[in-house]
XYZ file of N, CA and C in Angstrom:
771
model
N 0.857 -1.309 -0.042
C -0.124 -0.079 0.008
C 0.671 1.167 0.085
N 0.537 2.335 -0.811
C 1.465 3.549 -0.628
C 1.271 4.228 0.657
N 2.351 4.927 0.834
C 2.271 5.273 2.275
C 1.299 6.555 2.391
N 0.796 6.453 3.438
C -0.223 7.399 3.931
C 0.711 8.809 4.642
N 0.056 9.876 3.865
C 0.973 10.914 4.286
C 0.132 11.952 5.510
N 0.538 11.608 6.631
C -0.079 12.312 7.710
C 0.178 13.777 7.735
N -0.588 14.754 8.128
C -0.288 16.143 7.888
C 0.043 16.685 9.271
N 0.994 17.543 9.123
C 1.455 18.176 10.177
C 0.421 19.302 10.717
N 0.471 19.971 11.960
C -0.479 21.266 12.177
C -0.387 22.256 11.203
N 0.969 22.451 10.680
C 1.007 23.584 9.817
C 0.324 23.131 8.398
N 0.576 22.176 8.007
C -0.012 21.631 6.682
C -1.471 21.399 6.911
N -1.928 21.208 8.157
C -3.553 20.903 8.317
C -4.245 22.542 8.175
N -3.290 23.354 8.819
C -4.003 24.674 8.858
C -4.040 25.175 7.119
N -3.026 24.823 6.375
C -3.179 25.195 4.847
C -4.297 24.487 4.219
N -4.559 23.081 4.627
C -5.624 22.314 3.944
C -6.916 23.184 4.558
N -6.940 23.395 5.814
C -8.265 24.283 6.214
C -8.666 25.607 5.593
N -7.735 26.128 5.121
C -7.767 27.311 4.322
C -8.372 27.022 2.969
N -7.680 25.856 2.338
C -8.185 25.607 0.869
C -9.682 24.895 0.926
N -10.205 24.230 1.926
C -11.251 23.987 2.341
C -12.492 24.910 2.620
N -11.663 26.186 3.331
C -12.789 27.333 3.489
C -13.295 27.958 2.210
N -12.099 28.091 1.405
C -12.303 28.823 0.025
C -13.087 28.019 -0.988
N -13.138 26.418 -0.783
C -13.818 25.965 -1.944
C -15.322 25.991 -1.320
N -15.478 26.067 0.187
C -17.013 26.095 0.422
C -17.561 27.594 0.017
N -16.688 28.538 -0.139
C -17.047 29.848 -0.422
C -17.531 29.766 -2.033
N -16.948 28.772 -2.845
C -17.423 28.677 -4.401
C -18.667 28.219 -4.490
N -18.956 27.318 -3.612
C -20.428 26.694 -3.705
C -21.242 28.036 -3.182
N -20.969 28.352 -2.351
C -21.972 29.336 -1.667
C -22.314 30.460 -2.777
N -21.181 30.970 -3.636
C -21.384 31.657 -4.831
C -22.309 31.051 -5.621
N -21.872 29.672 -6.059
C -22.824 29.022 -7.252
C -24.219 28.961 -6.452
N -24.314 28.860 -5.254
C -25.696 28.643 -4.909
C -26.914 29.667 -5.458
N -26.444 30.839 -5.477
C -27.192 32.074 -6.210
C -27.363 32.022 -7.760
N -26.695 31.062 -8.375
C -26.118 31.289 -9.957
C -26.969 29.910 -10.379
N -26.934 28.974 -10.017
C -27.467 27.756 -10.891
C -28.861 27.539 -10.904
N -29.378 27.484 -12.266
C -30.913 27.438 -12.416
C -31.158 26.842 -13.686
N -32.467 26.717 -13.877
C -32.930 26.186 -14.947
C -32.545 27.058 -16.297
N -31.982 26.534 -17.424
C -31.620 27.462 -18.501
C -30.223 27.743 -18.705
N -29.656 27.173 -17.741
C -28.043 27.597 -17.630
C -27.530 26.324 -18.205
N -26.301 26.185 -18.915
C -25.728 25.264 -19.414
C -24.520 24.901 -18.454
N -24.062 23.604 -18.497
C -23.211 22.969 -17.255
C -21.660 23.871 -17.569
N -21.570 24.423 -19.009
C -20.213 24.991 -19.221
C -20.459 26.259 -18.478
N -21.446 26.894 -18.533
C -21.610 28.395 -17.915
C -21.491 28.316 -16.378
N -21.785 27.223 -15.871
C -21.426 26.981 -14.368
C -19.996 26.696 -14.309
N -19.146 25.808 -15.222
C -17.847 25.852 -15.206
C -17.182 27.179 -15.178
N -17.449 27.745 -16.125
C -16.826 29.123 -16.429
C -16.952 30.274 -15.237
N -18.137 30.207 -14.578
C -18.533 31.133 -13.373
C -17.695 30.537 -12.149
N -17.426 29.081 -11.928
C -16.728 28.635 -11.078
C -15.160 28.926 -11.268
N -14.581 28.932 -12.373
C -13.380 29.287 -12.866
C -12.883 30.683 -12.379
N -13.904 31.577 -12.943
C -13.614 33.032 -12.747
C -13.485 33.421 -11.361
N -14.315 32.854 -10.353
C -14.493 32.941 -9.035
C -13.333 32.600 -8.200
N -12.900 31.323 -8.539
C -11.855 30.652 -8.061
C -10.392 31.590 -8.241
N -10.293 31.918 -9.328
C -9.062 32.550 -9.802
C -9.022 33.859 -9.514
N -9.923 34.619 -9.994
C -10.086 36.120 -9.961
C -10.362 36.543 -8.396
N -11.383 36.173 -7.647
C -11.853 36.371 -6.610
C -11.206 35.876 -5.367
N -10.785 34.523 -5.578
C -10.285 33.748 -4.300
C -8.650 33.758 -4.454
N -8.204 33.931 -5.876
C -6.615 33.720 -6.052
C -6.130 32.488 -5.723
N -6.900 31.653 -6.059
C -6.674 30.121 -5.977
C -6.515 29.460 -7.195
N -6.265 28.197 -7.302
C -5.987 27.508 -8.602
C -7.014 26.437 -8.821
N -8.039 26.150 -9.681
C -8.803 25.024 -10.054
C -8.172 23.842 -10.173
N -7.770 23.101 -9.138
C -6.816 21.947 -9.273
C -7.217 20.737 -10.311
N -8.516 20.687 -10.770
C -8.991 19.753 -11.560
C -8.488 20.003 -13.035
N -8.336 21.128 -13.247
C -7.953 21.870 -14.690
C -6.724 21.251 -15.091
N -6.561 20.472 -16.203
C -5.183 19.935 -16.577
C -4.862 18.730 -15.881
N -5.672 18.218 -14.754
C -5.437 16.799 -14.118
C -5.749 15.797 -14.950
N -4.880 14.919 -15.342
C -5.201 13.763 -16.210
C -5.804 14.108 -17.473
N -5.404 15.282 -18.190
C -5.838 15.952 -19.203
C -7.121 16.225 -19.509
N -7.796 16.485 -18.149
C -9.357 16.955 -18.083
C -9.085 18.275 -18.344
N -10.011 19.116 -19.227
C -9.726 20.282 -19.501
C -10.939 21.333 -18.526
N -11.375 20.945 -17.670
C -12.425 22.014 -17.225
C -12.125 22.030 -15.860
N -12.760 22.869 -15.028
C -12.667 23.088 -13.685
C -13.380 22.231 -12.560
N -14.580 21.670 -13.252
C -15.626 20.886 -12.469
C -16.064 19.849 -13.261
N -16.566 19.050 -12.575
C -17.534 17.892 -12.919
C -18.768 18.230 -12.804
N -19.756 18.122 -13.795
C -21.210 18.426 -13.764
C -22.048 17.135 -14.087
N -22.395 16.382 -13.236
C -23.161 15.141 -13.488
C -24.635 15.088 -13.307
N -25.272 14.990 -14.437
C -26.938 15.434 -14.406
C -27.562 14.067 -14.140
N -28.609 14.009 -13.353
C -29.559 12.983 -13.470
C -28.872 11.319 -13.356
N -28.906 10.640 -14.514
C -28.204 9.353 -14.253
C -26.881 9.143 -14.405
N -26.106 10.298 -14.666
C -24.795 10.360 -14.571
C -24.214 10.330 -13.178
N -23.333 9.359 -12.983
C -23.098 8.924 -11.877
C -21.758 9.889 -10.960
N -20.817 10.340 -12.089
C -19.833 11.056 -11.734
C -19.005 11.131 -13.049
N -17.950 12.312 -13.014
C -17.232 12.813 -14.138
C -17.733 13.334 -15.188
N -19.077 13.812 -14.938
C -19.672 14.692 -16.266
C -18.853 15.716 -16.722
N -18.906 15.811 -17.939
C -17.958 16.964 -18.615
C -19.081 18.165 -18.931
N -18.390 19.508 -18.454
C -19.078 20.548 -18.849
C -19.492 20.574 -20.395
N -20.535 21.209 -20.732
C -20.968 21.503 -22.177
C -21.821 22.590 -22.480
N -21.565 23.243 -23.308
C -22.520 24.320 -23.752
C -23.816 23.788 -24.358
N -23.879 22.552 -24.731
C -25.130 21.986 -25.133
C -25.973 21.424 -24.053
N -25.482 21.107 -22.988
C -26.264 20.686 -21.858
C -26.892 21.783 -21.124
N -28.117 21.993 -21.114
C -28.810 23.144 -20.456
C -29.701 22.238 -19.484
N -29.520 22.955 -18.120
C -30.359 22.383 -17.060
C -31.775 22.754 -17.156
N -32.557 21.794 -17.081
C -34.028 22.047 -17.119
C -34.797 21.760 -15.920
N -36.007 22.169 -15.620
C -36.822 21.999 -14.509
C -36.970 20.420 -14.267
N -36.745 20.111 -13.021
C -36.801 18.545 -12.699
C -35.578 17.923 -12.472
N -34.277 18.522 -13.077
C -33.104 17.815 -13.035
C -32.379 18.027 -11.866
N -31.458 16.947 -11.370
C -30.806 17.075 -10.310
C -29.352 16.864 -10.970
N -28.440 17.921 -10.325
C -27.134 17.816 -10.767
C -25.940 17.949 -9.760
N -25.121 17.113 -9.827
C -23.896 16.985 -9.098
C -22.605 17.882 -9.487
N -22.257 19.070 -8.514
C -21.311 19.735 -9.040
C -20.077 19.640 -8.138
N -18.901 18.745 -8.608
C -17.803 18.594 -7.935
C -16.564 19.411 -8.463
N -16.143 19.919 -7.284
C -14.791 20.930 -7.625
C -13.603 20.533 -6.718
N -12.504 20.993 -7.334
C -11.061 21.014 -6.324
C -10.556 22.272 -6.788
N -10.106 22.538 -5.510
C -9.159 24.069 -5.304
C -8.016 23.775 -4.524
N -7.049 24.427 -5.073
C -5.738 24.453 -4.546
C -5.352 25.900 -3.999
N -4.742 25.840 -2.985
C -4.323 27.226 -2.221
C -3.102 26.981 -1.413
N -1.962 27.339 -1.462
C -0.907 27.297 -0.674
C -0.253 25.942 -0.629
N -0.370 25.385 -1.688
C 0.167 23.892 -1.899
C -0.541 22.570 -1.712
N -1.929 23.036 -0.995
C -2.635 21.891 -0.625
C -4.189 22.046 -1.403
N -4.858 20.777 -1.529
C -6.048 20.751 -2.258
C -7.179 20.225 -1.456
N -8.314 20.858 -1.848
C -9.564 20.466 -1.056
C -10.437 20.113 -2.407
N -11.436 18.956 -2.116
C -12.276 18.495 -2.909
C -13.559 18.307 -2.305
N -14.788 18.728 -2.861
C -16.347 18.673 -2.362
C -16.996 18.816 -3.566
N -18.065 17.959 -3.453
C -19.349 18.175 -4.406
C -20.721 18.389 -3.916
N -21.727 18.758 -4.386
C -22.886 19.168 -3.990
C -23.688 18.756 -4.872
N -24.996 18.350 -4.533
C -26.383 18.084 -5.412
C -27.071 19.555 -5.382
N -27.451 19.927 -6.695
C -28.437 20.995 -6.883
C -29.836 20.435 -7.321
N -30.882 20.834 -6.889
C -32.112 20.266 -7.442
C -32.772 21.588 -8.224
N -32.839 21.384 -9.719
C -33.344 22.495 -10.646
C -34.707 22.648 -10.425
N -35.523 23.670 -10.135
C -36.925 23.822 -10.051
C -37.498 23.097 -9.274
N -39.009 22.511 -10.054
C -39.682 21.512 -9.294
C -39.145 19.944 -9.700
N -38.622 19.415 -8.640
C -38.174 18.000 -8.664
C -38.980 16.824 -8.084
N -39.039 15.876 -8.766
C -39.894 14.817 -8.173
C -39.692 14.221 -6.804
N -40.679 13.937 -6.074
C -40.257 13.325 -4.695
C -39.415 12.360 -4.801
N -39.531 11.294 -5.644
C -38.404 10.266 -5.792
C -37.023 10.837 -5.894
N -36.570 11.962 -6.487
C -35.293 12.435 -6.840
C -34.906 13.050 -5.295
N -36.026 13.936 -5.031
C -35.694 14.595 -3.657
C -35.278 13.602 -2.633
N -35.796 12.589 -2.369
C -35.498 11.612 -1.573
C -34.102 10.780 -1.763
N -33.921 10.430 -2.862
C -32.393 10.162 -3.339
C -31.458 10.983 -3.016
N -31.461 12.078 -3.380
C -30.612 13.285 -3.035
C -30.307 13.567 -1.324
N -31.412 13.343 -0.642
C -31.476 13.454 1.019
C -30.841 12.447 1.546
N -31.216 11.408 0.927
C -30.784 9.988 1.663
C -29.189 9.710 1.103
N -28.821 10.283 0.065
C -27.152 10.210 -0.152
C -26.666 11.161 0.540
N -27.219 12.211 1.185
C -26.482 13.333 1.795
C -26.212 12.519 3.342
N -27.430 11.856 3.870
C -27.481 11.379 5.189
C -26.496 10.268 4.929
N -26.265 9.502 4.091
C -25.347 8.360 4.151
C -23.907 8.815 4.214
N -23.623 9.830 3.355
C -22.236 10.707 3.561
C -22.056 11.077 5.081
N -22.846 11.413 5.563
C -22.791 12.176 7.075
C -22.579 10.635 8.026
N -23.238 9.538 7.689
C -23.379 8.605 8.464
C -21.679 7.915 8.456
N -21.151 8.159 7.227
C -19.791 7.704 7.305
C -18.666 8.594 7.740
N -19.070 9.916 7.860
C -18.323 11.186 8.390
C -18.425 10.674 9.811
N -19.455 10.679 10.419
C -19.416 10.581 12.075
C -18.681 9.498 12.654
N -18.157 8.316 12.010
C -17.693 7.462 12.506
C -16.066 7.610 12.579
N -15.590 8.558 11.860
C -14.225 8.810 11.873
C -13.431 9.428 13.016
N -12.891 8.654 13.486
C -11.880 8.805 14.511
C -10.716 8.232 14.671
N -9.585 8.463 15.275
C -8.610 7.417 15.605
C -8.922 6.296 16.182
N -8.460 5.249 15.211
C -8.984 3.800 16.033
C -9.874 3.179 15.186
N -10.731 3.898 14.620
C -11.819 3.369 13.648
C -11.059 3.096 12.531
N -11.845 2.267 11.406
C -11.426 1.801 10.355
C -11.990 2.277 9.159
N -11.436 2.014 8.028
C -12.046 2.349 6.665
C -13.382 1.503 6.451
N -13.320 0.174 7.055
C -14.515 -0.619 6.909
C -15.594 -0.117 7.768
N -15.207 0.596 8.767
C -16.578 1.120 9.605
C -16.983 2.454 8.833
N -16.215 2.906 8.144
C -16.731 4.059 7.430
C -17.665 3.551 6.095
N -17.068 2.565 5.485
C -17.856 2.054 4.418
C -19.264 1.430 4.732
N -18.982 0.635 6.053
C -20.010 -0.058 6.478
C -21.309 0.773 6.914
N -20.901 2.161 7.339
C -22.131 3.154 7.860
C -22.681 3.570 6.648
N -21.978 3.950 5.630
C -22.507 4.233 4.480
C -23.386 3.247 3.561
N -22.812 2.241 3.445
C -23.606 1.201 3.001
C -24.963 0.784 3.786
N -24.708 0.654 5.003
C -26.019 0.376 5.648
C -27.319 1.381 5.687
N -26.897 2.526 5.463
C -27.670 3.549 5.273
C -28.330 3.594 4.028
N -27.383 3.367 2.946
C -28.161 3.562 1.461
C -28.826 2.156 1.099
N -28.466 1.058 1.509
C -29.236 0.064 1.545
C -30.333 -0.119 2.217
N -30.277 0.379 3.347
C -31.348 0.386 4.184
C -32.703 1.404 3.769
N -32.254 2.241 2.813
C -33.141 3.133 2.227
C -33.753 2.744 1.039
N -33.038 1.530 0.502
C -33.606 1.110 -0.939
C -32.778 1.266 -2.026
N -31.260 1.663 -1.799
C -30.667 2.451 -2.860
C -29.509 1.354 -3.023
N -28.758 1.447 -4.101
C -27.682 0.798 -4.149
C -26.015 1.684 -4.146
N -24.944 1.068 -3.816
C -23.809 1.829 -3.530
C -22.909 1.377 -4.844
N -22.403 2.252 -5.452
C -21.686 2.377 -6.647
C -20.347 1.866 -6.094
N -19.878 0.709 -6.606
C -18.397 0.334 -6.027
C -17.185 0.343 -6.933
N -17.382 1.108 -8.135
C -16.129 1.268 -9.210
C -15.239 2.377 -8.778
N -16.043 3.302 -7.940
C -15.495 4.611 -7.576
C -15.603 4.940 -6.140
N -14.643 5.652 -5.483
C -14.327 5.897 -4.142
C -13.689 6.916 -3.719
N -13.727 7.243 -2.624
C -12.925 8.371 -2.059
C -11.583 7.977 -2.069
N -10.650 9.115 -1.384
C -9.332 8.806 -1.751
C -8.470 9.856 -0.707
N -7.223 9.590 -0.507
C -6.596 10.503 0.146
C -6.213 11.663 -0.508
N -6.070 12.768 0.409
C -5.856 14.183 -0.490
C -4.875 15.022 0.396
N -4.148 16.015 -0.524
C -3.173 16.942 0.203
C -2.660 17.601 -0.634
N -1.221 17.408 -0.892
C -0.540 18.050 -1.741
C -0.853 17.518 -3.176
N -1.288 16.297 -3.214
C -1.909 15.606 -4.407
C -3.338 15.550 -4.294
N -4.062 15.506 -5.366
C -5.573 15.379 -5.504
C -5.742 13.933 -4.962
N -5.104 13.092 -5.448
C -5.345 11.500 -5.054
C -4.074 11.037 -4.366
N -4.068 10.782 -3.133
C -3.200 10.108 -2.334
C -3.864 8.717 -1.714
N -2.949 7.960 -1.089
C -3.687 6.970 -0.177
C -4.174 7.427 0.946
N -5.150 6.969 1.372
C -5.672 5.634 0.747
C -7.044 5.781 0.014
N -7.456 4.712 -0.544
C -8.558 4.429 -1.209
C -9.744 4.389 -0.331
N -11.014 5.106 -0.087
C -11.979 5.175 0.868
C -13.199 4.599 0.373
N -13.491 3.357 0.398
C -14.629 2.225 -0.102
C -15.857 3.097 0.703
N -17.056 2.995 -0.050
C -18.229 3.238 0.431
C -19.092 2.254 0.628
N -18.612 1.111 0.909
C -19.156 -0.366 1.491
C -18.011 -0.849 2.446
N -18.468 -1.723 3.348
C -17.466 -2.491 3.828
C -18.019 -3.065 4.957
N -17.058 -3.672 5.715
C -17.277 -4.613 6.839
C -16.547 -3.658 8.358
N -17.407 -3.917 9.203
C -17.049 -3.044 10.685
C -15.591 -3.795 10.797
N -14.815 -3.037 11.360
C -13.422 -3.311 11.863
C -12.478 -3.984 10.997
N -12.727 -3.823 9.787
C -11.822 -4.166 8.510
C -11.187 -2.849 8.029
N -10.205 -3.183 7.447
C -9.337 -2.350 6.446
C -8.412 -1.231 7.426
N -8.025 -0.462 6.957
C -6.962 0.420 7.583
C -7.465 1.303 8.704
N -6.565 1.317 9.661
C -7.091 2.024 10.938
C -6.824 3.456 10.978
N -7.463 4.130 11.301
C -7.455 5.607 11.259
C -6.674 6.337 12.121
N -5.582 7.347 11.673
C -4.903 8.031 12.756
C -4.988 9.488 12.720
N -4.571 9.986 13.824
C -4.639 11.609 13.557
C -3.715 12.144 12.608
N -4.277 13.179 11.637
C -3.470 13.841 10.575
C -3.668 13.012 9.179
N -4.426 12.195 8.957
C -4.900 11.590 7.779
C -6.060 12.622 7.388
N -5.936 12.626 5.932
C -6.940 13.658 5.326
C -7.589 12.787 4.066
N -8.750 12.745 3.797
C -9.340 12.083 3.002
C -10.689 12.509 2.456
N -11.128 12.057 1.302
C -12.512 12.342 0.883
C -13.320 11.428 1.221
N -14.694 11.760 1.568
C -15.915 10.561 1.557
C -16.880 11.278 0.467
N -17.143 10.424 -0.521
C -17.913 10.997 -1.604
C -18.803 9.716 -2.153
N -19.963 9.196 -1.453
C -20.516 8.067 -2.041
C -21.689 8.518 -3.200
N -21.620 7.556 -4.053
C -22.328 7.674 -5.268
C -23.447 6.584 -4.921
N -24.664 7.076 -4.999
C -25.756 6.078 -4.614
C -26.891 6.218 -5.763
N -27.452 4.999 -6.184
C -28.277 4.755 -7.359
C -29.625 4.404 -6.910
N -30.639 4.741 -7.817
C -31.878 4.267 -7.381
C -32.204 2.913 -7.997
N -31.394 2.409 -9.115
C -31.415 1.048 -9.485
C -30.188 0.381 -9.221
N -29.841 -0.431 -10.109
C -28.652 -1.166 -10.297
C -27.285 -0.322 -10.158
N -26.368 -0.997 -9.181
C -25.516 -0.145 -8.804
C -24.182 -0.181 -9.962
N -24.554 -0.963 -11.236
C -23.644 -1.105 -12.299
C -23.786 0.099 -13.028
N -22.364 0.339 -13.678
C -22.164 1.803 -14.418
C -21.553 1.411 -15.521
N -21.396 2.493 -16.540
C -20.662 2.246 -17.487
C -20.168 3.726 -18.109
N -18.972 3.463 -18.723
C -18.303 4.940 -18.967
C -18.594 5.310 -20.741
N -19.215 6.283 -20.701
C -19.352 6.650 -22.216
C -18.255 6.631 -23.130
N -18.422 7.126 -24.421
C -17.219 7.097 -25.391
C -16.272 8.221 -25.033
N -16.915 9.241 -24.592
C -15.724 10.386 -24.226
C -14.702 10.172 -23.402
N -14.709 8.907 -22.531
C -13.781 8.404 -21.608
C -13.747 8.969 -20.392
N -14.731 10.028 -20.101
C -14.873 10.473 -18.798
C -16.174 10.233 -18.210
N -17.515 10.469 -18.749
C -18.725 10.473 -18.188
C -19.064 8.925 -17.782
N -19.368 8.786 -16.711
C -19.996 7.494 -15.944
C -21.393 7.587 -15.786
N -22.207 6.622 -16.156
C -23.779 6.606 -16.119
C -24.242 5.146 -15.686
N -25.327 5.336 -15.072
C -25.829 4.200 -14.430
C -26.384 3.503 -15.735
N -26.182 1.937 -15.614
C -26.519 1.107 -16.617
C -28.042 1.092 -17.082
N -29.045 1.312 -16.106
C -30.422 1.268 -16.331
C -30.953 2.586 -16.419
N -30.238 3.646 -16.410
C -30.799 5.040 -16.986
C -31.421 5.621 -15.641
N -31.499 4.766 -14.333
C -31.939 5.684 -13.322
C -31.306 6.487 -12.797
N -31.647 7.251 -11.671
C -31.038 8.524 -11.247
C -29.933 7.952 -10.373
N -28.914 9.054 -10.103
C -27.710 8.830 -9.210
C -27.403 9.923 -8.636
N -27.289 9.926 -7.257
C -26.682 11.165 -6.428
C -25.230 10.873 -5.835
N -24.757 12.045 -5.634
C -23.312 12.103 -4.847
C -23.220 13.359 -3.951
N -22.570 13.183 -2.886
C -22.118 14.188 -1.917
C -20.604 14.119 -1.553
N -19.925 14.997 -1.355
C -18.466 14.901 -1.018
C -18.031 16.185 0.030
N -17.394 15.687 0.859
C -16.505 16.395 1.849
C -15.003 15.746 1.910
N -14.064 16.918 2.050
C -12.954 16.500 2.511
C -12.604 16.513 4.184
N -12.347 15.490 4.503
C -12.299 15.241 6.159
C -10.822 15.089 6.766
N -10.590 15.538 7.825
C -9.533 15.305 8.433
C -9.856 14.388 9.785
N -8.907 13.528 10.147
C -8.904 12.827 11.279
C -8.376 13.718 12.399
N -8.856 14.155 13.381
C -8.238 14.855 14.519
C -8.036 14.066 15.864
N -7.482 14.683 16.820
C -7.065 13.666 18.074
C -8.216 12.917 18.808
N -9.399 13.461 18.547
C -10.543 12.827 19.073
C -11.776 12.525 18.127
N -11.846 12.900 17.131
C -12.667 12.426 16.160
C -12.387 13.162 14.654
N -13.277 13.872 14.038
C -12.886 14.408 12.799
C -13.284 15.766 12.548
N -12.824 16.512 11.526
C -12.972 17.983 11.215
C -13.430 17.586 9.697
N -14.682 18.326 9.250
C -15.048 18.485 7.646
C -14.196 19.801 7.392
N -13.239 19.657 6.526
C -12.398 20.836 6.001
C -13.281 21.620 4.976
N -14.192 21.237 4.406
C -14.952 21.735 3.413
C -16.368 21.994 3.548
N -16.537 22.169 5.133
C -17.933 22.307 5.468
C -18.561 23.781 4.798
N -19.841 23.670 4.768
C -20.455 24.697 4.092
C -21.267 25.619 5.211
N -21.537 26.824 5.036
C -22.025 27.701 5.899
C -23.386 27.114 6.408
N -24.256 26.545 5.457
C -25.601 26.222 5.763
C -25.530 24.786 6.529
N -24.293 24.124 6.575
C -24.206 23.053 7.339
C -23.551 23.241 8.666
N -23.290 24.377 9.184
C -22.867 24.612 10.572
C -24.046 24.557 11.496
N -23.755 24.130 12.693
C -24.892 24.222 13.538
C -24.220 24.639 14.982
């Protein structure tokens, strides 16, 4: 297994700042995303805000040859949706916006679901239960817990709600690099897997489907969709393991209690 990069207090402070800035990007987009807007327009708004207003770098742009600042995954797109001028959001759509941001040498990664106009009750439920599943995973994070505990908590909530968990894609360590060790599965067995330690930082980002968990990648080489064309939802935060629990580094203002 690749080495786990534990963050020093100084590095954690830099990651916390990147996470704060990324949360601000979503706060800005909250007032912008609506029916009639193309996913490319969302991409361009995010890029200008990150670069011009925050003085930060959109970390996804150029990563693995990807040309854009964010992924925009609409309805049955599971993840890695590519922004397009031709894809215009319509009333009733659900869309995941997934953004990474680097500042001070450290990267934050987060995604949020947006409900466009009047969305069906079934779609609303999927989005809400996926959000809850993410938090079920986050809440078990602490030194001495395992990644299996995290995956089990997510899987139990999602499957208990009648949904399936996508298995091909997972969370990941993060820091100076967008993808570091370890891989963070969204299913698992309690007590199994890597034991968590203070200073670890990683994403938790479950992809939850209405129907089958099976997915396929489209010819563009990026866009992942459900095999049965039923809806998929995803939420994501960057998490730090603290001395006595966890800290959500990308926590948004509406999530603070």
